[in-house]
């Protein structure tokens, strides 16, 4: 492999990490906030797909990608709020409800999104971060989603809020001890519903990134399981918003290896390399989750989730 081909390969992986990693980032941040409150939302796949459809539809009908982004965030928040409300009922299981909401979200998206498969919607603008380089490969790789800086700032803001704000303390308290939260006079269900809704809103930004930037169109296979992968990603990040940034870029880079190799003329194993994010998910679950042990950083209430 020549130096130019190596540079093209590395630039392709870097660019793929920055493009493919953005939905992972927003969905993992949303799930991180939800789980910090002591609730797990396996319905994030439905949230992601429904918000992707709503974002594309909003941008198509309004002519503005930012209206689409707002529509995607709202759709994600509404479906996640439904999950939070249902899980607050007696004898309702978080995991089973999440699976049901995943099916509801994807079903609604497929039904309502059928007229949107052919049209084109205005796209989120790209930020040309590679203007300093003379390399066309680097310039192309560093054409990043305008929502990426927002995701990084959001991760930093969540980290600071969870560590230093009263609202963040209440979220962590609800996730670590429901009894202590009630003893202090706070509503555990209220905190968890709010955190789940906010988590859905953040995840909805990831759905908007799918249809309004990369790959930039609406189809029924748009998500490819990224909402479910995000749950493993949060475990890998040890429930830290800042680590979610690195974990999202890692998963994005893993998904970009196949296309990057193809860009330098290496076509062997293309489809095999496309399975890397899913293989990475399995490895993370195998090496980080052990029966009878609580993962470091895990909110205590998750171990007793209904």
PDB file of C-alpha atoms in Angstrom, residues 73-296:
ATOM      1  CA  UNK A  73     -36.251  15.543  18.636  1.00  0.00           C
ATOM      2  CA  UNK A  74     -39.948  16.056  19.453  1.00  0.00           C
ATOM      3  CA  UNK A  75     -40.916  12.635  18.085  1.00  0.00           C
ATOM      4  CA  UNK A  76     -38.167  10.990  20.130  1.00  0.00           C
ATOM      5  CA  UNK A  77     -39.247  12.814  23.277  1.00  0.00           C
ATOM      6  CA  UNK A  78     -42.915  11.843  22.826  1.00  0.00           C
ATOM      7  CA  UNK A  79     -42.228   8.127  22.356  1.00  0.00           C
ATOM      8  CA  UNK A  80     -39.764   8.086  25.245  1.00  0.00           C
ATOM      9  CA  UNK A  81     -42.279   9.913  27.461  1.00  0.00           C
ATOM     10  CA  UNK A  82     -44.812   7.186  26.705  1.00  0.00           C
ATOM     11  CA  UNK A  83     -42.222   4.633  27.786  1.00  0.00           C
ATOM     12  CA  UNK A  84     -41.599   6.540  31.015  1.00  0.00           C
ATOM     13  CA  UNK A  85     -45.299   6.824  31.816  1.00  0.00           C
ATOM     14  CA  UNK A  86     -45.988   3.138  31.181  1.00  0.00           C
ATOM     15  CA  UNK A  87     -43.001   2.039  33.253  1.00  0.00           C
ATOM     16  CA  UNK A  88     -44.287   4.102  36.183  1.00  0.00           C
ATOM     17  CA  UNK A  89     -47.335   1.864  36.485  1.00  0.00           C
ATOM     18  CA  UNK A  90     -47.385  -0.959  39.019  1.00  0.00           C
ATOM     19  CA  UNK A  91     -46.158  -4.384  37.879  1.00  0.00           C
ATOM     20  CA  UNK A  92     -44.938  -3.059  34.517  1.00  0.00           C
ATOM     21  CA  UNK A  93     -41.578  -4.403  33.363  1.00  0.00           C
ATOM     22  CA  UNK A  94     -39.115  -1.866  31.922  1.00  0.00           C
ATOM     23  CA  UNK A  95     -37.527  -4.307  29.485  1.00  0.00           C
ATOM     24  CA  UNK A  96     -40.786  -5.742  28.131  1.00  0.00           C
ATOM     25  CA  UNK A  97     -42.255  -2.255  27.757  1.00  0.00           C
ATOM     26  CA  UNK A  98     -39.147  -1.093  25.915  1.00  0.00           C
ATOM     27  CA  UNK A  99     -39.426  -3.948  23.422  1.00  0.00           C
ATOM     28  CA  UNK A 100     -43.118  -3.153  22.866  1.00  0.00           C
ATOM     29  CA  UNK A 101     -42.320   0.539  22.309  1.00  0.00           C
ATOM     30  CA  UNK A 102     -39.539  -0.423  19.911  1.00  0.00           C
ATOM     31  CA  UNK A 103     -42.068  -2.315  17.802  1.00  0.00           C
ATOM     32  CA  UNK A 104     -44.568   0.540  18.059  1.00  0.00           C
ATOM     33  CA  UNK A 105     -42.019   3.161  17.027  1.00  0.00           C
ATOM     34  CA  UNK A 106     -40.690   1.218  14.061  1.00  0.00           C
ATOM     35  CA  UNK A 107     -44.208   0.243  12.977  1.00  0.00           C
ATOM     36  CA  UNK A 108     -45.427   3.849  13.077  1.00  0.00           C
ATOM     37  CA  UNK A 109     -42.329   5.033  11.212  1.00  0.00           C
ATOM     38  CA  UNK A 110     -42.732   2.430   8.461  1.00  0.00           C
ATOM     39  CA  UNK A 111     -46.450   3.176   8.066  1.00  0.00           C
ATOM     40  CA  UNK A 112     -46.246   6.979   8.158  1.00  0.00           C
ATOM     41  CA  UNK A 113     -42.977   7.130   6.230  1.00  0.00           C
ATOM     42  CA  UNK A 114     -44.026   5.232   3.100  1.00  0.00           C
ATOM     43  CA  UNK A 115     -44.672   8.453   1.103  1.00  0.00           C
ATOM     44  CA  UNK A 116     -41.182   9.707   2.065  1.00  0.00           C
ATOM     45  CA  UNK A 117     -39.078   6.921   0.537  1.00  0.00           C
ATOM     46  CA  UNK A 118     -38.637   8.599  -2.885  1.00  0.00           C
ATOM     47  CA  UNK A 119     -38.532  12.372  -2.140  1.00  0.00           C
ATOM     48  CA  UNK A 120     -35.377  14.285  -1.191  1.00  0.00           C
ATOM     49  CA  UNK A 121     -35.287  16.596   1.824  1.00  0.00           C
ATOM     50  CA  UNK A 122     -32.903  19.504   2.511  1.00  0.00           C
ATOM     51  CA  UNK A 123     -29.842  18.309   4.406  1.00  0.00           C
ATOM     52  CA  UNK A 124     -28.047  19.533   7.530  1.00  0.00           C
ATOM     53  CA  UNK A 125     -25.036  21.613   6.400  1.00  0.00           C
ATOM     54  CA  UNK A 126     -21.533  20.190   6.723  1.00  0.00           C
ATOM     55  CA  UNK A 127     -18.745  21.971   8.586  1.00  0.00           C
ATOM     56  CA  UNK A 128     -15.528  22.044   6.499  1.00  0.00           C
ATOM     57  CA  UNK A 129     -13.016  21.344   9.282  1.00  0.00           C
ATOM     58  CA  UNK A 130     -10.387  20.148   6.817  1.00  0.00           C
ATOM     59  CA  UNK A 131      -9.837  23.463   5.031  1.00  0.00           C
ATOM     60  CA  UNK A 132      -6.358  23.704   6.595  1.00  0.00           C
ATOM     61  CA  UNK A 133      -5.169  20.609   4.670  1.00  0.00           C
ATOM     62  CA  UNK A 134      -4.067  20.332   1.061  1.00  0.00           C
ATOM     63  CA  UNK A 135      -5.161  16.688   0.951  1.00  0.00           C
ATOM     64  CA  UNK A 136      -8.530  16.147  -0.794  1.00  0.00           C
ATOM     65  CA  UNK A 137      -8.969  12.930   1.221  1.00  0.00           C
ATOM     66  CA  UNK A 138      -8.641  14.779   4.533  1.00  0.00           C
ATOM     67  CA  UNK A 139     -10.831  17.637   3.344  1.00  0.00           C
ATOM     68  CA  UNK A 140     -13.568  15.156   2.441  1.00  0.00           C
ATOM     69  CA  UNK A 141     -13.144  13.207   5.697  1.00  0.00           C
ATOM     70  CA  UNK A 142     -13.457  16.337   7.795  1.00  0.00           C
ATOM     71  CA  UNK A 143     -16.728  17.477   6.238  1.00  0.00           C
ATOM     72  CA  UNK A 144     -18.574  16.856   9.512  1.00  0.00           C
ATOM     73  CA  UNK A 145     -22.195  17.014  10.541  1.00  0.00           C
ATOM     74  CA  UNK A 146     -23.105  20.417  12.015  1.00  0.00           C
ATOM     75  CA  UNK A 147     -24.740  18.520  14.889  1.00  0.00           C
ATOM     76  CA  UNK A 148     -21.433  16.902  15.935  1.00  0.00           C
ATOM     77  CA  UNK A 149     -20.172  19.936  17.914  1.00  0.00           C
ATOM     78  CA  UNK A 150     -23.599  20.100  19.574  1.00  0.00           C
ATOM     79  CA  UNK A 151     -23.240  16.453  20.609  1.00  0.00           C
ATOM     80  CA  UNK A 152     -19.801  17.060  22.118  1.00  0.00           C
ATOM     81  CA  UNK A 153     -21.040  20.140  23.999  1.00  0.00           C
ATOM     82  CA  UNK A 154     -24.091  18.186  25.133  1.00  0.00           C
ATOM     83  CA  UNK A 155     -21.859  15.414  26.511  1.00  0.00           C
ATOM     84  CA  UNK A 156     -19.830  17.983  28.437  1.00  0.00           C
ATOM     85  CA  UNK A 157     -22.988  19.697  29.678  1.00  0.00           C
ATOM     86  CA  UNK A 158     -24.518  16.405  30.840  1.00  0.00           C
ATOM     87  CA  UNK A 159     -21.309  15.481  32.639  1.00  0.00           C
ATOM     88  CA  UNK A 160     -21.225  18.790  34.492  1.00  0.00           C
ATOM     89  CA  UNK A 161     -24.957  18.738  35.206  1.00  0.00           C
ATOM     90  CA  UNK A 162     -24.862  15.221  36.652  1.00  0.00           C
ATOM     91  CA  UNK A 163     -21.878  16.064  38.810  1.00  0.00           C
ATOM     92  CA  UNK A 164     -22.573  19.608  39.962  1.00  0.00           C
ATOM     93  CA  UNK A 165     -26.243  20.561  39.587  1.00  0.00           C
ATOM     94  CA  UNK A 166     -29.188  19.882  41.872  1.00  0.00           C
ATOM     95  CA  UNK A 167     -31.173  18.332  39.029  1.00  0.00           C
ATOM     96  CA  UNK A 168     -28.248  16.046  38.178  1.00  0.00           C
ATOM     97  CA  UNK A 169     -27.937  15.018  41.816  1.00  0.00           C
ATOM     98  CA  UNK A 170     -31.628  14.091  41.907  1.00  0.00           C
ATOM     99  CA  UNK A 171     -31.264  12.015  38.730  1.00  0.00           C
ATOM    100  CA  UNK A 172     -28.301  10.124  40.188  1.00  0.00           C
ATOM    101  CA  UNK A 173     -30.070   9.720  43.523  1.00  0.00           C
ATOM    102  CA  UNK A 174     -33.141   8.220  41.817  1.00  0.00           C
ATOM    103  CA  UNK A 175     -30.824   5.838  39.977  1.00  0.00           C
ATOM    104  CA  UNK A 176     -28.908   4.782  43.054  1.00  0.00           C
ATOM    105  CA  UNK A 177     -31.602   4.679  45.738  1.00  0.00           C
ATOM    106  CA  UNK A 178     -35.335   5.056  45.206  1.00  0.00           C
ATOM    107  CA  UNK A 179     -35.910   4.818  48.960  1.00  0.00           C
ATOM    108  CA  UNK A 180     -33.551   7.708  49.714  1.00  0.00           C
ATOM    109  CA  UNK A 181     -35.184   9.789  46.991  1.00  0.00           C
ATOM    110  CA  UNK A 182     -38.634   9.235  48.485  1.00  0.00           C
ATOM    111  CA  UNK A 183     -37.317   9.917  51.990  1.00  0.00           C
ATOM    112  CA  UNK A 184     -36.178  13.349  50.833  1.00  0.00           C
ATOM    113  CA  UNK A 185     -39.662  14.057  49.521  1.00  0.00           C
ATOM    114  CA  UNK A 186     -39.010  13.693  45.800  1.00  0.00           C
ATOM    115  CA  UNK A 187     -41.024  11.696  43.272  1.00  0.00           C
ATOM    116  CA  UNK A 188     -38.957   8.837  41.848  1.00  0.00           C
ATOM    117  CA  UNK A 189     -41.426   8.326  39.004  1.00  0.00           C
ATOM    118  CA  UNK A 190     -41.439  12.030  38.185  1.00  0.00           C
ATOM    119  CA  UNK A 191     -37.646  12.175  37.987  1.00  0.00           C
ATOM    120  CA  UNK A 192     -37.466   9.046  35.841  1.00  0.00           C
ATOM    121  CA  UNK A 193     -40.192  10.192  33.478  1.00  0.00           C
ATOM    122  CA  UNK A 194     -38.401  13.523  32.995  1.00  0.00           C
ATOM    123  CA  UNK A 195     -35.036  11.827  32.453  1.00  0.00           C
ATOM    124  CA  UNK A 196     -36.533   9.311  30.013  1.00  0.00           C
ATOM    125  CA  UNK A 197     -38.271  12.066  28.039  1.00  0.00           C
ATOM    126  CA  UNK A 198     -35.076  14.141  27.900  1.00  0.00           C
ATOM    127  CA  UNK A 199     -33.140  11.049  26.867  1.00  0.00           C
ATOM    128  CA  UNK A 200     -35.613  10.437  24.044  1.00  0.00           C
ATOM    129  CA  UNK A 201     -35.284  14.039  22.883  1.00  0.00           C
ATOM    130  CA  UNK A 202     -31.482  13.684  22.722  1.00  0.00           C
ATOM    131  CA  UNK A 203     -31.766  10.344  20.918  1.00  0.00           C
ATOM    132  CA  UNK A 204     -34.131  12.024  18.447  1.00  0.00           C
ATOM    133  CA  UNK A 205     -31.233  14.223  17.330  1.00  0.00           C
ATOM    134  CA  UNK A 206     -29.437  11.026  16.355  1.00  0.00           C
ATOM    135  CA  UNK A 207     -32.412  10.013  14.233  1.00  0.00           C
ATOM    136  CA  UNK A 208     -32.339  13.407  12.525  1.00  0.00           C
ATOM    137  CA  UNK A 209     -28.631  12.877  11.745  1.00  0.00           C
ATOM    138  CA  UNK A 210     -29.428   9.620   9.964  1.00  0.00           C
ATOM    139  CA  UNK A 211     -31.892  11.018   7.458  1.00  0.00           C
ATOM    140  CA  UNK A 212     -30.653  14.594   7.166  1.00  0.00           C
ATOM    141  CA  UNK A 213     -26.894  14.054   6.910  1.00  0.00           C
ATOM    142  CA  UNK A 214     -25.589  10.494   6.592  1.00  0.00           C
ATOM    143  CA  UNK A 215     -26.817   8.515   4.737  1.00  0.00           C
ATOM    144  CA  UNK A 216     -29.243  11.389   4.164  1.00  0.00           C
ATOM    145  CA  UNK A 217     -32.405   9.646   3.021  1.00  0.00           C
ATOM    146  CA  UNK A 218     -35.344   7.834   4.546  1.00  0.00           C
ATOM    147  CA  UNK A 219     -35.813   4.092   4.166  1.00  0.00           C
ATOM    148  CA  UNK A 220     -37.088   1.353   6.429  1.00  0.00           C
ATOM    149  CA  UNK A 221     -33.632  -0.071   7.131  1.00  0.00           C
ATOM    150  CA  UNK A 222     -32.111   3.264   8.097  1.00  0.00           C
ATOM    151  CA  UNK A 223     -31.160   2.379  11.681  1.00  0.00           C
ATOM    152  CA  UNK A 224     -29.597  -1.091  11.349  1.00  0.00           C
ATOM    153  CA  UNK A 225     -29.971  -1.691  15.089  1.00  0.00           C
ATOM    154  CA  UNK A 226     -28.057   1.384  16.273  1.00  0.00           C
ATOM    155  CA  UNK A 227     -30.597   2.054  19.013  1.00  0.00           C
ATOM    156  CA  UNK A 228     -29.998  -1.366  20.539  1.00  0.00           C
ATOM    157  CA  UNK A 229     -26.222  -1.093  20.099  1.00  0.00           C
ATOM    158  CA  UNK A 230     -26.354   2.151  22.101  1.00  0.00           C
ATOM    159  CA  UNK A 231     -27.332   0.204  25.227  1.00  0.00           C
ATOM    160  CA  UNK A 232     -24.095  -1.795  24.989  1.00  0.00           C
ATOM    161  CA  UNK A 233     -22.211   1.397  24.185  1.00  0.00           C
ATOM    162  CA  UNK A 234     -23.410   2.995  27.437  1.00  0.00           C
ATOM    163  CA  UNK A 235     -22.179  -0.035  29.381  1.00  0.00           C
ATOM    164  CA  UNK A 236     -18.825   0.231  27.590  1.00  0.00           C
ATOM    165  CA  UNK A 237     -18.680   3.943  28.498  1.00  0.00           C
ATOM    166  CA  UNK A 238     -19.443   3.086  32.139  1.00  0.00           C
ATOM    167  CA  UNK A 239     -22.401   5.477  32.228  1.00  0.00           C
ATOM    168  CA  UNK A 240     -20.173   8.500  31.601  1.00  0.00           C
ATOM    169  CA  UNK A 241     -21.372  11.093  29.060  1.00  0.00           C
ATOM    170  CA  UNK A 242     -17.790  12.056  28.240  1.00  0.00           C
ATOM    171  CA  UNK A 243     -16.770   8.461  27.574  1.00  0.00           C
ATOM    172  CA  UNK A 244     -19.811   8.126  25.315  1.00  0.00           C
ATOM    173  CA  UNK A 245     -18.070  10.497  22.883  1.00  0.00           C
ATOM    174  CA  UNK A 246     -15.059   8.204  22.528  1.00  0.00           C
ATOM    175  CA  UNK A 247     -17.210   5.081  22.438  1.00  0.00           C
ATOM    176  CA  UNK A 248     -19.428   6.542  19.684  1.00  0.00           C
ATOM    177  CA  UNK A 249     -16.395   7.444  17.567  1.00  0.00           C
ATOM    178  CA  UNK A 250     -14.993   3.946  18.122  1.00  0.00           C
ATOM    179  CA  UNK A 251     -18.199   2.322  16.907  1.00  0.00           C
ATOM    180  CA  UNK A 252     -18.422   4.780  14.023  1.00  0.00           C
ATOM    181  CA  UNK A 253     -14.851   4.015  13.016  1.00  0.00           C
ATOM    182  CA  UNK A 254     -15.512   0.276  13.183  1.00  0.00           C
ATOM    183  CA  UNK A 255     -18.436   0.713  10.811  1.00  0.00           C
ATOM    184  CA  UNK A 256     -16.294   2.763   8.427  1.00  0.00           C
ATOM    185  CA  UNK A 257     -13.463   0.254   7.953  1.00  0.00           C
ATOM    186  CA  UNK A 258     -15.234  -1.659   5.165  1.00  0.00           C
ATOM    187  CA  UNK A 259     -16.033   1.391   2.985  1.00  0.00           C
ATOM    188  CA  UNK A 260     -12.560   2.839   3.676  1.00  0.00           C
ATOM    189  CA  UNK A 261     -10.871  -0.335   2.455  1.00  0.00           C
ATOM    190  CA  UNK A 262     -13.068  -0.352  -0.619  1.00  0.00           C
ATOM    191  CA  UNK A 263     -12.016   3.247  -1.371  1.00  0.00           C
ATOM    192  CA  UNK A 264      -8.402   2.094  -1.803  1.00  0.00           C
ATOM    193  CA  UNK A 265      -9.334  -0.878  -3.957  1.00  0.00           C
ATOM    194  CA  UNK A 266      -9.528  -3.601  -1.296  1.00  0.00           C
ATOM    195  CA  UNK A 267     -12.896  -5.237  -1.858  1.00  0.00           C
ATOM    196  CA  UNK A 268     -12.239  -8.577  -0.159  1.00  0.00           C
ATOM    197  CA  UNK A 269     -14.252  -9.022   3.029  1.00  0.00           C
ATOM    198  CA  UNK A 270     -16.259  -5.829   2.523  1.00  0.00           C
ATOM    199  CA  UNK A 271     -19.458  -7.304   3.976  1.00  0.00           C
ATOM    200  CA  UNK A 272     -17.475  -9.038   6.719  1.00  0.00           C
ATOM    201  CA  UNK A 273     -16.044  -5.699   7.869  1.00  0.00           C
ATOM    202  CA  UNK A 274     -19.578  -4.268   7.906  1.00  0.00           C
ATOM    203  CA  UNK A 275     -20.365  -6.643  10.777  1.00  0.00           C
ATOM    204  CA  UNK A 276     -17.649  -5.129  13.011  1.00  0.00           C
ATOM    205  CA  UNK A 277     -19.970  -2.852  15.052  1.00  0.00           C
ATOM    206  CA  UNK A 278     -22.192  -5.838  15.883  1.00  0.00           C
ATOM    207  CA  UNK A 279     -19.219  -8.073  16.717  1.00  0.00           C
ATOM    208  CA  UNK A 280     -17.836  -5.268  18.878  1.00  0.00           C
ATOM    209  CA  UNK A 281     -21.171  -5.064  20.705  1.00  0.00           C
ATOM    210  CA  UNK A 282     -21.056  -8.788  21.502  1.00  0.00           C
ATOM    211  CA  UNK A 283     -17.459  -8.556  22.723  1.00  0.00           C
ATOM    212  CA  UNK A 284     -18.301  -5.632  24.993  1.00  0.00           C
ATOM    213  CA  UNK A 285     -21.242  -7.487  26.527  1.00  0.00           C
ATOM    214  CA  UNK A 286     -19.150 -10.657  27.001  1.00  0.00           C
ATOM    215  CA  UNK A 287     -16.230  -8.908  28.689  1.00  0.00           C
ATOM    216  CA  UNK A 288     -18.125  -6.303  30.733  1.00  0.00           C
ATOM    217  CA  UNK A 289     -21.215  -8.183  31.955  1.00  0.00           C
ATOM    218  CA  UNK A 290     -20.781 -11.099  34.332  1.00  0.00           C
ATOM    219  CA  UNK A 291     -23.556 -12.965  36.206  1.00  0.00           C
ATOM    220  CA  UNK A 292     -23.812 -11.897  39.821  1.00  0.00           C
ATOM    221  CA  UNK A 293     -21.619  -8.812  39.368  1.00  0.00           C
ATOM    222  CA  UNK A 294     -22.635  -5.178  39.028  1.00  0.00           C
ATOM    223  CA  UNK A 295     -20.649  -3.287  36.420  1.00  0.00           C
ATOM    224  CA  UNK A 296     -18.545  -0.436  37.735  1.00  0.00           C
TER     225      UNK A 296
END
